[in-house]
Amino acid sequence: MFEGGQRIFALFGNPVGHSLSPLMHHTAYGEMRINALYVPFCVPNLEDAVRGIRGMGIGGVSVTIPFKSEVLRYLDELEESASRIGAVNTIVNEEGRLYGHNTDWIGFGRDLKEFLPIQGNTFGVLGAGGAARAVLFGVLSEGGNPVVLNRTAAKGEALAKEFGCSFLPLSEIRLLKADCIVNTTSVGMAPQMATSPLEAKVLGNFPHIVDIIYNPLETKLLKEARKAGCRTRSGLGMFIQQGAEQIRLWTGMEPPVESMKRAVREKLEGYEKN
Ligand code: ATR
């Protein structure tokens, strides 16, 4: 596995121990016959780590929690969507110049379109953090109508104003008429699997419920939504599609999306059995 001449890609986060990105990327490189290694780094100092991308000639880097906003200031150029969203999840190293991209909104949009049409539909976007910004950008770029739903009104209102959409306090969700609710908070993510950001009794008001969480594959929110008769979608497809877009940016080649998804799904199903 370790030999000279391999292309090196990396993941910067803290922590990274449970990330499924190395599995997803190596599944793709193996099938694409690309001689590359994808190395997860638990980064103590982001500025030094970014300097190391140039210093060591790392071809591309995935950026994850908690660095997606902080990393902007260390890069040479930002692609427009990354700048609007205010977050970078992908760095491309072109001969020592570091370009910041955001593939989260692309991954979200690609997967959502397979689930229901975006254009002309109304999406309640639950949360007002970095993930909500990528989801709002994705919905707006495909002609959807997002409504920000947040527990803290001031934060939700500010976000809605910035993206030119409407806001509703989360406590008033029963007043919302929407085709779909998208959870962008981390409520329900492993290991906090017994929690849900919404009361089960409101779920039946919405025909579609999407969770951007992919671990567990079926969150408490999605389980209750399924029982309430809603069509549901987990964050697995978004996760795979954001990674697929990184691979396109780094290699210019088309990644094997279905194999990547199968590998990650099997790993997650294995967790659930244990
Ligand atoms: P990220 O950048 O990863 O999206 P974040 O910035 O911490 O994460 O944002 C988390 C979002 O989840 C916030 O909008 C938060 O609501 P507040 O603005 O009211 O804090 C929302 N959130 C967290 N826990 C929640 C809960 N139990 N119920 C509803 N919303 C919650």
PDB file of C-alpha atoms and ligand atoms in Angstrom:
ATOM      1  CA  MET A   1       0.000   0.000   0.000  1.00  0.00           C
ATOM      2  CA  PHE A   2       2.801   2.466   0.852  1.00  0.00           C
ATOM      3  CA  GLU A   3       5.101   3.024  -2.082  1.00  0.00           C
ATOM      4  CA  GLY A   4       6.772   5.961  -3.814  1.00  0.00           C
ATOM      5  CA  GLY A   5       4.952   7.922  -6.478  1.00  0.00           C
ATOM      6  CA  GLN A   6       1.499   7.771  -4.960  1.00  0.00           C
ATOM      7  CA  ARG A   7      -0.703  10.840  -5.059  1.00  0.00           C
ATOM      8  CA  ILE A   8      -1.569  11.953  -1.569  1.00  0.00           C
ATOM      9  CA  PHE A   9      -4.942  13.360  -0.523  1.00  0.00           C
ATOM     10  CA  ALA A  10      -5.898  14.154   3.056  1.00  0.00           C
ATOM     11  CA  LEU A  11      -8.671  14.863   5.512  1.00  0.00           C
ATOM     12  CA  PHE A  12      -8.237  17.675   8.054  1.00  0.00           C
ATOM     13  CA  GLY A  13     -10.542  17.601  11.084  1.00  0.00           C
ATOM     14  CA  ASN A  14     -10.515  17.141  14.823  1.00  0.00           C
ATOM     15  CA  PRO A  15     -11.556  14.475  15.682  1.00  0.00           C
ATOM     16  CA  VAL A  16     -11.364  12.265  12.556  1.00  0.00           C
ATOM     17  CA  GLY A  17     -11.198   8.806  14.129  1.00  0.00           C
ATOM     18  CA  HIS A  18     -14.693   7.742  13.068  1.00  0.00           C
ATOM     19  CA  SER A  19     -14.713   9.333   9.632  1.00  0.00           C
ATOM     20  CA  LEU A  20     -15.910   7.154   6.759  1.00  0.00           C
ATOM     21  CA  SER A  21     -14.227   9.414   4.189  1.00  0.00           C
ATOM     22  CA  PRO A  22     -11.058   7.247   3.948  1.00  0.00           C
ATOM     23  CA  LEU A  23     -13.213   4.183   3.185  1.00  0.00           C
ATOM     24  CA  MET A  24     -15.243   6.110   0.595  1.00  0.00           C
ATOM     25  CA  HIS A  25     -12.184   7.610  -1.128  1.00  0.00           C
ATOM     26  CA  HIS A  26     -10.139   4.395  -1.173  1.00  0.00           C
ATOM     27  CA  THR A  27     -13.115   2.468  -2.567  1.00  0.00           C
ATOM     28  CA  ALA A  28     -13.230   4.988  -5.410  1.00  0.00           C
ATOM     29  CA  TYR A  29      -9.479   5.097  -6.105  1.00  0.00           C
ATOM     30  CA  GLY A  30      -9.278   1.296  -6.120  1.00  0.00           C
ATOM     31  CA  GLU A  31     -12.026   0.991  -8.709  1.00  0.00           C
ATOM     32  CA  MET A  32     -10.721   3.946 -10.739  1.00  0.00           C
ATOM     33  CA  ARG A  33      -7.200   2.424 -10.663  1.00  0.00           C
ATOM     34  CA  ILE A  34      -5.762   5.641  -9.269  1.00  0.00           C
ATOM     35  CA  ASN A  35      -2.575   5.102  -7.280  1.00  0.00           C
ATOM     36  CA  ALA A  36      -3.438   7.378  -4.356  1.00  0.00           C
ATOM     37  CA  LEU A  37      -3.588   7.464  -0.575  1.00  0.00           C
ATOM     38  CA  TYR A  38      -6.194   9.395   1.424  1.00  0.00           C
ATOM     39  CA  VAL A  39      -4.830  10.148   4.884  1.00  0.00           C
ATOM     40  CA  PRO A  40      -6.938  11.401   7.816  1.00  0.00           C
ATOM     41  CA  PHE A  41      -5.165  13.960  10.027  1.00  0.00           C
ATOM     42  CA  CYS A  42      -6.441  14.937  13.465  1.00  0.00           C
ATOM     43  CA  VAL A  43      -5.174  18.507  13.179  1.00  0.00           C
ATOM     44  CA  PRO A  44      -4.001  20.432  16.264  1.00  0.00           C
ATOM     45  CA  ASN A  45      -3.045  23.607  14.332  1.00  0.00           C
ATOM     46  CA  LEU A  46      -4.889  24.392  11.109  1.00  0.00           C
ATOM     47  CA  GLU A  47      -2.622  27.178   9.858  1.00  0.00           C
ATOM     48  CA  ASP A  48       0.445  24.934  10.102  1.00  0.00           C
ATOM     49  CA  ALA A  49      -1.477  22.060   8.518  1.00  0.00           C
ATOM     50  CA  VAL A  50      -2.455  24.198   5.512  1.00  0.00           C
ATOM     51  CA  ARG A  51       1.164  25.288   5.105  1.00  0.00           C
ATOM     52  CA  GLY A  52       1.996  21.585   4.987  1.00  0.00           C
ATOM     53  CA  ILE A  53      -0.289  21.085   1.955  1.00  0.00           C
ATOM     54  CA  ARG A  54       1.983  23.368  -0.046  1.00  0.00           C
ATOM     55  CA  GLY A  55       5.169  22.150   1.640  1.00  0.00           C
ATOM     56  CA  MET A  56       4.476  18.486   1.032  1.00  0.00           C
ATOM     57  CA  GLY A  57       2.653  18.740  -2.284  1.00  0.00           C
ATOM     58  CA  ILE A  58      -0.595  17.168  -1.045  1.00  0.00           C
ATOM     59  CA  GLY A  59      -2.935  17.159  -4.056  1.00  0.00           C
ATOM     60  CA  GLY A  60      -6.204  17.897  -2.289  1.00  0.00           C
ATOM     61  CA  VAL A  61      -7.734  18.027   1.161  1.00  0.00           C
ATOM     62  CA  SER A  62     -11.191  17.425   2.591  1.00  0.00           C
ATOM     63  CA  VAL A  63     -11.936  19.794   5.470  1.00  0.00           C
ATOM     64  CA  THR A  64     -14.354  18.851   8.211  1.00  0.00           C
ATOM     65  CA  ILE A  65     -15.528  19.869  11.689  1.00  0.00           C
ATOM     66  CA  PRO A  66     -14.434  22.213  13.249  1.00  0.00           C
ATOM     67  CA  PHE A  67     -12.389  23.850  10.468  1.00  0.00           C
ATOM     68  CA  LYS A  68     -14.768  24.560   7.575  1.00  0.00           C
ATOM     69  CA  SER A  69     -15.014  28.302   8.347  1.00  0.00           C
ATOM     70  CA  GLU A  70     -11.587  28.909   9.850  1.00  0.00           C
ATOM     71  CA  VAL A  71      -9.784  27.484   6.829  1.00  0.00           C
ATOM     72  CA  LEU A  72     -10.989  30.274   4.500  1.00  0.00           C
ATOM     73  CA  ARG A  73      -8.374  32.715   5.756  1.00  0.00           C
ATOM     74  CA  TYR A  74      -5.416  30.457   4.938  1.00  0.00           C
ATOM     75  CA  LEU A  75      -6.291  29.822   1.283  1.00  0.00           C
ATOM     76  CA  ASP A  76      -5.172  31.700  -1.846  1.00  0.00           C
ATOM     77  CA  GLU A  77      -8.510  31.786  -3.675  1.00  0.00           C
ATOM     78  CA  LEU A  78     -12.136  30.977  -2.950  1.00  0.00           C
ATOM     79  CA  GLU A  79     -14.624  29.663  -5.445  1.00  0.00           C
ATOM     80  CA  GLU A  80     -17.802  31.778  -5.390  1.00  0.00           C
ATOM     81  CA  SER A  81     -20.173  29.324  -3.699  1.00  0.00           C
ATOM     82  CA  ALA A  82     -17.648  28.656  -0.911  1.00  0.00           C
ATOM     83  CA  SER A  83     -17.424  32.366  -0.325  1.00  0.00           C
ATOM     84  CA  ARG A  84     -21.253  32.811  -0.246  1.00  0.00           C
ATOM     85  CA  ILE A  85     -21.704  29.843   2.084  1.00  0.00           C
ATOM     86  CA  GLY A  86     -18.732  30.961   4.195  1.00  0.00           C
ATOM     87  CA  ALA A  87     -17.374  27.419   4.407  1.00  0.00           C
ATOM     88  CA  VAL A  88     -14.817  25.301   2.560  1.00  0.00           C
ATOM     89  CA  ASN A  89     -14.944  21.510   2.670  1.00  0.00           C
ATOM     90  CA  THR A  90     -12.531  20.925  -0.225  1.00  0.00           C
ATOM     91  CA  ILE A  91      -9.061  22.306  -0.999  1.00  0.00           C
ATOM     92  CA  VAL A  92      -7.493  21.873  -4.419  1.00  0.00           C
ATOM     93  CA  ASN A  93      -3.721  22.341  -4.662  1.00  0.00           C
ATOM     94  CA  GLU A  94      -2.764  23.598  -8.113  1.00  0.00           C
ATOM     95  CA  GLU A  95       1.015  23.871  -8.204  1.00  0.00           C
ATOM     96  CA  GLY A  96       1.207  25.369  -4.736  1.00  0.00           C
ATOM     97  CA  ARG A  97      -1.834  27.627  -5.063  1.00  0.00           C
ATOM     98  CA  LEU A  98      -4.656  26.575  -2.758  1.00  0.00           C
ATOM     99  CA  TYR A  99      -8.245  26.929  -3.981  1.00  0.00           C
ATOM    100  CA  GLY A 100     -11.187  26.623  -1.570  1.00  0.00           C
ATOM    101  CA  HIS A 101     -14.361  24.916  -2.801  1.00  0.00           C
ATOM    102  CA  ASN A 102     -17.607  23.824  -1.203  1.00  0.00           C
ATOM    103  CA  THR A 103     -19.038  20.530  -2.466  1.00  0.00           C
ATOM    104  CA  ASP A 104     -21.554  20.087   0.385  1.00  0.00           C
ATOM    105  CA  TRP A 105     -24.253  22.112  -1.384  1.00  0.00           C
ATOM    106  CA  ILE A 106     -23.585  20.306  -4.666  1.00  0.00           C
ATOM    107  CA  GLY A 107     -23.820  16.918  -2.946  1.00  0.00           C
ATOM    108  CA  PHE A 108     -27.000  17.951  -1.165  1.00  0.00           C
ATOM    109  CA  GLY A 109     -28.646  19.231  -4.370  1.00  0.00           C
ATOM    110  CA  ARG A 110     -27.684  16.159  -6.444  1.00  0.00           C
ATOM    111  CA  ASP A 111     -29.065  13.738  -3.897  1.00  0.00           C
ATOM    112  CA  LEU A 112     -32.191  15.772  -3.105  1.00  0.00           C
ATOM    113  CA  LYS A 113     -33.108  15.942  -6.809  1.00  0.00           C
ATOM    114  CA  GLU A 114     -33.221  12.158  -6.909  1.00  0.00           C
ATOM    115  CA  PHE A 115     -35.724  12.258  -4.044  1.00  0.00           C
ATOM    116  CA  LEU A 116     -38.092  15.071  -5.061  1.00  0.00           C
ATOM    117  CA  PRO A 117     -38.034  18.017  -7.481  1.00  0.00           C
ATOM    118  CA  ILE A 118     -36.493  21.143  -5.944  1.00  0.00           C
ATOM    119  CA  GLN A 119     -37.790  23.778  -8.348  1.00  0.00           C
ATOM    120  CA  GLY A 120     -40.992  25.390  -7.090  1.00  0.00           C
ATOM    121  CA  ASN A 121     -41.174  23.332  -3.887  1.00  0.00           C
ATOM    122  CA  THR A 122     -41.002  24.764  -0.356  1.00  0.00           C
ATOM    123  CA  PHE A 123     -38.346  23.423   2.017  1.00  0.00           C
ATOM    124  CA  GLY A 124     -38.329  24.051   5.764  1.00  0.00           C
ATOM    125  CA  VAL A 125     -34.614  24.190   6.635  1.00  0.00           C
ATOM    126  CA  LEU A 126     -34.155  23.319  10.274  1.00  0.00           C
ATOM    127  CA  GLY A 127     -31.081  24.953  11.883  1.00  0.00           C
ATOM    128  CA  ALA A 128     -28.958  28.018  11.228  1.00  0.00           C
ATOM    129  CA  GLY A 129     -25.349  26.794  11.367  1.00  0.00           C
ATOM    130  CA  GLY A 130     -22.827  26.026   8.637  1.00  0.00           C
ATOM    131  CA  ALA A 131     -24.709  22.996   7.335  1.00  0.00           C
ATOM    132  CA  ALA A 132     -27.900  25.079   7.004  1.00  0.00           C
ATOM    133  CA  ARG A 133     -25.991  27.592   4.867  1.00  0.00           C
ATOM    134  CA  ALA A 134     -24.918  24.884   2.396  1.00  0.00           C
ATOM    135  CA  VAL A 135     -28.471  23.475   2.250  1.00  0.00           C
ATOM    136  CA  LEU A 136     -29.998  26.934   1.682  1.00  0.00           C
ATOM    137  CA  PHE A 137     -27.517  27.627  -1.102  1.00  0.00           C
ATOM    138  CA  GLY A 138     -28.313  24.244  -2.675  1.00  0.00           C
ATOM    139  CA  VAL A 139     -32.103  24.746  -2.530  1.00  0.00           C
ATOM    140  CA  LEU A 140     -31.912  28.318  -3.880  1.00  0.00           C
ATOM    141  CA  SER A 141     -29.548  27.405  -6.710  1.00  0.00           C
ATOM    142  CA  GLU A 142     -32.106  24.855  -7.996  1.00  0.00           C
ATOM    143  CA  GLY A 143     -35.066  27.245  -7.795  1.00  0.00           C
ATOM    144  CA  GLY A 144     -36.548  25.949  -4.535  1.00  0.00           C
ATOM    145  CA  ASN A 145     -38.190  28.087  -1.879  1.00  0.00           C
ATOM    146  CA  PRO A 146     -36.484  27.666   1.530  1.00  0.00           C
ATOM    147  CA  VAL A 147     -37.889  28.764   4.893  1.00  0.00           C
ATOM    148  CA  VAL A 148     -35.393  28.904   7.762  1.00  0.00           C
ATOM    149  CA  LEU A 149     -36.698  27.264  10.960  1.00  0.00           C
ATOM    150  CA  ASN A 150     -34.580  27.875  14.023  1.00  0.00           C
ATOM    151  CA  ARG A 151     -34.882  27.615  17.777  1.00  0.00           C
ATOM    152  CA  THR A 152     -33.018  30.902  18.355  1.00  0.00           C
ATOM    153  CA  ALA A 153     -34.946  33.538  16.403  1.00  0.00           C
ATOM    154  CA  ALA A 154     -32.192  36.164  16.072  1.00  0.00           C
ATOM    155  CA  LYS A 155     -29.793  33.712  14.447  1.00  0.00           C
ATOM    156  CA  GLY A 156     -32.421  32.273  12.124  1.00  0.00           C
ATOM    157  CA  GLU A 157     -33.692  35.699  11.085  1.00  0.00           C
ATOM    158  CA  ALA A 158     -30.185  36.944  10.280  1.00  0.00           C
ATOM    159  CA  LEU A 159     -29.504  33.879   8.145  1.00  0.00           C
ATOM    160  CA  ALA A 160     -32.833  34.157   6.297  1.00  0.00           C
ATOM    161  CA  LYS A 161     -32.155  37.832   5.580  1.00  0.00           C
ATOM    162  CA  GLU A 162     -28.680  37.076   4.235  1.00  0.00           C
ATOM    163  CA  PHE A 163     -30.042  34.457   1.826  1.00  0.00           C
ATOM    164  CA  GLY A 164     -33.188  36.438   0.925  1.00  0.00           C
ATOM    165  CA  CYS A 165     -35.707  33.891   2.217  1.00  0.00           C
ATOM    166  CA  SER A 166     -38.281  33.747   4.993  1.00  0.00           C
ATOM    167  CA  PHE A 167     -37.961  32.700   8.628  1.00  0.00           C
ATOM    168  CA  LEU A 168     -40.247  30.954  11.099  1.00  0.00           C
ATOM    169  CA  PRO A 169     -39.387  30.235  14.737  1.00  0.00           C
ATOM    170  CA  LEU A 170     -39.104  26.483  15.261  1.00  0.00           C
ATOM    171  CA  SER A 171     -41.766  26.693  17.973  1.00  0.00           C
ATOM    172  CA  GLU A 172     -44.267  27.700  15.239  1.00  0.00           C
ATOM    173  CA  ILE A 173     -43.518  24.855  12.814  1.00  0.00           C
ATOM    174  CA  ARG A 174     -47.159  23.707  12.949  1.00  0.00           C
ATOM    175  CA  LEU A 175     -48.016  26.882  10.948  1.00  0.00           C
ATOM    176  CA  LEU A 176     -45.657  25.969   8.110  1.00  0.00           C
ATOM    177  CA  LYS A 177     -46.893  24.641   4.786  1.00  0.00           C
ATOM    178  CA  ALA A 178     -43.920  22.940   3.169  1.00  0.00           C
ATOM    179  CA  ASP A 179     -43.289  20.032   0.803  1.00  0.00           C
ATOM    180  CA  CYS A 180     -40.248  18.918   2.728  1.00  0.00           C
ATOM    181  CA  ILE A 181     -38.349  19.490   5.985  1.00  0.00           C
ATOM    182  CA  VAL A 182     -34.549  19.210   5.991  1.00  0.00           C
ATOM    183  CA  ASN A 183     -32.787  18.717   9.312  1.00  0.00           C
ATOM    184  CA  THR A 184     -29.368  20.419   9.229  1.00  0.00           C
ATOM    185  CA  THR A 185     -28.734  20.256  12.990  1.00  0.00           C
ATOM    186  CA  SER A 186     -26.641  17.486  14.500  1.00  0.00           C
ATOM    187  CA  VAL A 187     -29.489  16.409  16.792  1.00  0.00           C
ATOM    188  CA  GLY A 188     -29.877  12.620  16.488  1.00  0.00           C
ATOM    189  CA  MET A 189     -26.368  11.930  15.210  1.00  0.00           C
ATOM    190  CA  ALA A 190     -24.447   8.999  16.726  1.00  0.00           C
ATOM    191  CA  PRO A 191     -23.842   8.612  19.618  1.00  0.00           C
ATOM    192  CA  GLN A 192     -26.863  10.795  20.588  1.00  0.00           C
ATOM    193  CA  MET A 193     -29.286   8.556  18.723  1.00  0.00           C
ATOM    194  CA  ALA A 194     -32.207   8.809  21.155  1.00  0.00           C
ATOM    195  CA  THR A 195     -32.839  12.497  20.305  1.00  0.00           C
ATOM    196  CA  SER A 196     -34.823  14.223  17.553  1.00  0.00           C
ATOM    197  CA  PRO A 197     -35.037  17.945  16.708  1.00  0.00           C
ATOM    198  CA  LEU A 198     -38.811  17.728  16.034  1.00  0.00           C
ATOM    199  CA  GLU A 199     -41.801  16.462  17.975  1.00  0.00           C
ATOM    200  CA  ALA A 200     -43.295  13.383  16.312  1.00  0.00           C
ATOM    201  CA  LYS A 201     -46.787  14.924  16.239  1.00  0.00           C
ATOM    202  CA  VAL A 202     -45.855  17.616  13.657  1.00  0.00           C
ATOM    203  CA  LEU A 203     -44.190  15.242  11.179  1.00  0.00           C
ATOM    204  CA  GLY A 204     -47.398  14.137   9.471  1.00  0.00           C
ATOM    205  CA  ASN A 205     -47.892  17.737   8.195  1.00  0.00           C
ATOM    206  CA  PHE A 206     -45.037  17.248   5.733  1.00  0.00           C
ATOM    207  CA  PRO A 207     -44.919  14.746   2.860  1.00  0.00           C
ATOM    208  CA  HIS A 208     -41.099  14.531   2.812  1.00  0.00           C
ATOM    209  CA  ILE A 209     -38.487  14.593   5.589  1.00  0.00           C
ATOM    210  CA  VAL A 210     -34.742  14.697   4.884  1.00  0.00           C
ATOM    211  CA  ASP A 211     -31.986  14.325   7.471  1.00  0.00           C
ATOM    212  CA  ILE A 212     -28.463  15.290   6.454  1.00  0.00           C
ATOM    213  CA  ILE A 213     -27.142  12.970   9.171  1.00  0.00           C
ATOM    214  CA  TYR A 214     -25.932   9.617   7.750  1.00  0.00           C
ATOM    215  CA  ASN A 215     -24.860   7.906  10.982  1.00  0.00           C
ATOM    216  CA  PRO A 216     -27.183   6.289  11.967  1.00  0.00           C
ATOM    217  CA  LEU A 217     -28.706   5.608   8.546  1.00  0.00           C
ATOM    218  CA  GLU A 218     -32.162   6.014  10.054  1.00  0.00           C
ATOM    219  CA  THR A 219     -32.211   8.689  12.760  1.00  0.00           C
ATOM    220  CA  LYS A 220     -34.981   8.920  15.331  1.00  0.00           C
ATOM    221  CA  LEU A 221     -36.418  11.787  13.245  1.00  0.00           C
ATOM    222  CA  LEU A 222     -36.577   9.607  10.116  1.00  0.00           C
ATOM    223  CA  LYS A 223     -37.974   6.622  11.991  1.00  0.00           C
ATOM    224  CA  GLU A 224     -40.796   8.710  13.448  1.00  0.00           C
ATOM    225  CA  ALA A 225     -41.380  10.394  10.078  1.00  0.00           C
ATOM    226  CA  ARG A 226     -41.675   7.010   8.353  1.00  0.00           C
ATOM    227  CA  LYS A 227     -44.212   5.922  10.979  1.00  0.00           C
ATOM    228  CA  ALA A 228     -46.148   9.159  10.374  1.00  0.00           C
ATOM    229  CA  GLY A 229     -46.418   8.268   6.670  1.00  0.00           C
ATOM    230  CA  CYS A 230     -43.735  10.657   5.314  1.00  0.00           C
ATOM    231  CA  ARG A 231     -41.265   9.716   2.560  1.00  0.00           C
ATOM    232  CA  THR A 232     -37.781   9.945   4.081  1.00  0.00           C
ATOM    233  CA  ARG A 233     -34.182  10.366   2.922  1.00  0.00           C
ATOM    234  CA  SER A 234     -31.002   9.995   4.963  1.00  0.00           C
ATOM    235  CA  GLY A 235     -27.795  12.011   4.563  1.00  0.00           C
ATOM    236  CA  LEU A 236     -25.913   9.063   3.027  1.00  0.00           C
ATOM    237  CA  GLY A 237     -26.439  10.190  -0.563  1.00  0.00           C
ATOM    238  CA  MET A 238     -25.344  13.746   0.221  1.00  0.00           C
ATOM    239  CA  PHE A 239     -22.221  12.442   1.937  1.00  0.00           C
ATOM    240  CA  ILE A 240     -21.336  10.288  -1.063  1.00  0.00           C
ATOM    241  CA  GLN A 241     -22.080  13.017  -3.596  1.00  0.00           C
ATOM    242  CA  GLN A 242     -19.988  15.656  -1.811  1.00  0.00           C
ATOM    243  CA  GLY A 243     -17.085  13.182  -1.798  1.00  0.00           C
ATOM    244  CA  ALA A 244     -17.661  12.272  -5.449  1.00  0.00           C
ATOM    245  CA  GLU A 245     -17.423  15.947  -6.366  1.00  0.00           C
ATOM    246  CA  GLN A 246     -14.124  16.239  -4.470  1.00  0.00           C
ATOM    247  CA  ILE A 247     -12.754  13.349  -6.515  1.00  0.00           C
ATOM    248  CA  ARG A 248     -13.883  15.036  -9.750  1.00  0.00           C
ATOM    249  CA  LEU A 249     -12.101  18.240  -8.684  1.00  0.00           C
ATOM    250  CA  TRP A 250      -8.880  16.418  -7.743  1.00  0.00           C
ATOM    251  CA  THR A 251      -8.642  13.932 -10.607  1.00  0.00           C
ATOM    252  CA  GLY A 252     -10.885  15.201 -13.409  1.00  0.00           C
ATOM    253  CA  MET A 253     -12.312  11.686 -13.551  1.00  0.00           C
ATOM    254  CA  GLU A 254     -15.765  10.252 -12.876  1.00  0.00           C
ATOM    255  CA  PRO A 255     -15.936   8.345  -9.546  1.00  0.00           C
ATOM    256  CA  PRO A 256     -17.937   5.107  -9.047  1.00  0.00           C
ATOM    257  CA  VAL A 257     -20.729   6.602  -6.933  1.00  0.00           C
ATOM    258  CA  GLU A 258     -22.691   3.360  -6.457  1.00  0.00           C
ATOM    259  CA  SER A 259     -19.659   1.402  -5.199  1.00  0.00           C
ATOM    260  CA  MET A 260     -18.745   4.232  -2.821  1.00  0.00           C
ATOM    261  CA  LYS A 261     -22.289   4.250  -1.472  1.00  0.00           C
ATOM    262  CA  ARG A 262     -22.389   0.479  -1.075  1.00  0.00           C
ATOM    263  CA  ALA A 263     -19.106   0.418   0.873  1.00  0.00           C
ATOM    264  CA  VAL A 264     -20.195   3.154   3.276  1.00  0.00           C
ATOM    265  CA  ARG A 265     -23.688   1.718   3.691  1.00  0.00           C
ATOM    266  CA  GLU A 266     -22.305  -1.724   4.554  1.00  0.00           C
ATOM    267  CA  LYS A 267     -19.991  -0.209   7.156  1.00  0.00           C
ATOM    268  CA  LEU A 268     -22.881   1.740   8.738  1.00  0.00           C
ATOM    269  CA  GLU A 269     -25.137  -1.320   8.729  1.00  0.00           C
ATOM    270  CA  GLY A 270     -22.335  -3.202  10.484  1.00  0.00           C
ATOM    271  CA  TYR A 271     -22.291  -0.582  13.252  1.00  0.00           C
ATOM    272  CA  GLU A 272     -26.028  -1.044  13.749  1.00  0.00           C
ATOM    273  CA  LYS A 273     -25.711  -4.806  14.190  1.00  0.00           C
ATOM    274  CA  ASN A 274     -23.105  -4.385  16.958  1.00  0.00           C
TER     275      ASN A 274
HETATM  276  P1  ATR B   1     -23.121  23.328  12.063  1.00  0.00           P
HETATM  277  O1  ATR B   1     -22.227  24.476  11.734  1.00  0.00           O
HETATM  278  O2  ATR B   1     -22.409  22.005  12.085  1.00  0.00           O
HETATM  279  O3  ATR B   1     -24.358  23.279  11.251  1.00  0.00           O
HETATM  280  P2  ATR B   1     -23.902  24.739  14.491  1.00  0.00           P
HETATM  281  O4  ATR B   1     -23.337  26.003  14.015  1.00  0.00           O
HETATM  282  O5  ATR B   1     -23.569  24.322  15.889  1.00  0.00           O
HETATM  283  O6  ATR B   1     -23.542  23.486  13.607  1.00  0.00           O
HETATM  284  O7  ATR B   1     -25.487  24.836  14.309  1.00  0.00           O
HETATM  285  C1  ATR B   1     -26.304  24.016  14.957  1.00  0.00           C
HETATM  286  C2  ATR B   1     -27.752  24.425  14.682  1.00  0.00           C
HETATM  287  O8  ATR B   1     -28.532  23.410  15.263  1.00  0.00           O
HETATM  288  C3  ATR B   1     -28.150  25.746  15.328  1.00  0.00           C
HETATM  289  O9  ATR B   1     -28.994  26.455  14.473  1.00  0.00           O
HETATM  290  C4  ATR B   1     -28.917  25.281  16.563  1.00  0.00           C
HETATM  291  O10 ATR B   1     -29.984  26.131  16.969  1.00  0.00           O
HETATM  292  P3  ATR B   1     -29.722  27.487  17.816  1.00  0.00           P
HETATM  293  O11 ATR B   1     -29.325  28.509  16.812  1.00  0.00           O
HETATM  294  O12 ATR B   1     -31.019  27.737  18.454  1.00  0.00           O
HETATM  295  O13 ATR B   1     -28.628  27.126  18.790  1.00  0.00           O
HETATM  296  C5  ATR B   1     -29.521  23.984  16.096  1.00  0.00           C
HETATM  297  N1  ATR B   1     -29.814  23.103  17.221  1.00  0.00           N
HETATM  298  C6  ATR B   1     -28.937  22.504  18.039  1.00  0.00           C
HETATM  299  N2  ATR B   1     -29.579  21.750  18.966  1.00  0.00           N
HETATM  300  C7  ATR B   1     -30.905  21.869  18.707  1.00  0.00           C
HETATM  301  C8  ATR B   1     -32.097  21.300  19.292  1.00  0.00           C
HETATM  302  N3  ATR B   1     -32.047  20.457  20.323  1.00  0.00           N
HETATM  303  N4  ATR B   1     -33.290  21.632  18.752  1.00  0.00           N
HETATM  304  C9  ATR B   1     -33.343  22.477  17.699  1.00  0.00           C
HETATM  305  N5  ATR B   1     -32.256  23.041  17.113  1.00  0.00           N
HETATM  306  C10 ATR B   1     -31.062  22.737  17.594  1.00  0.00           C
END
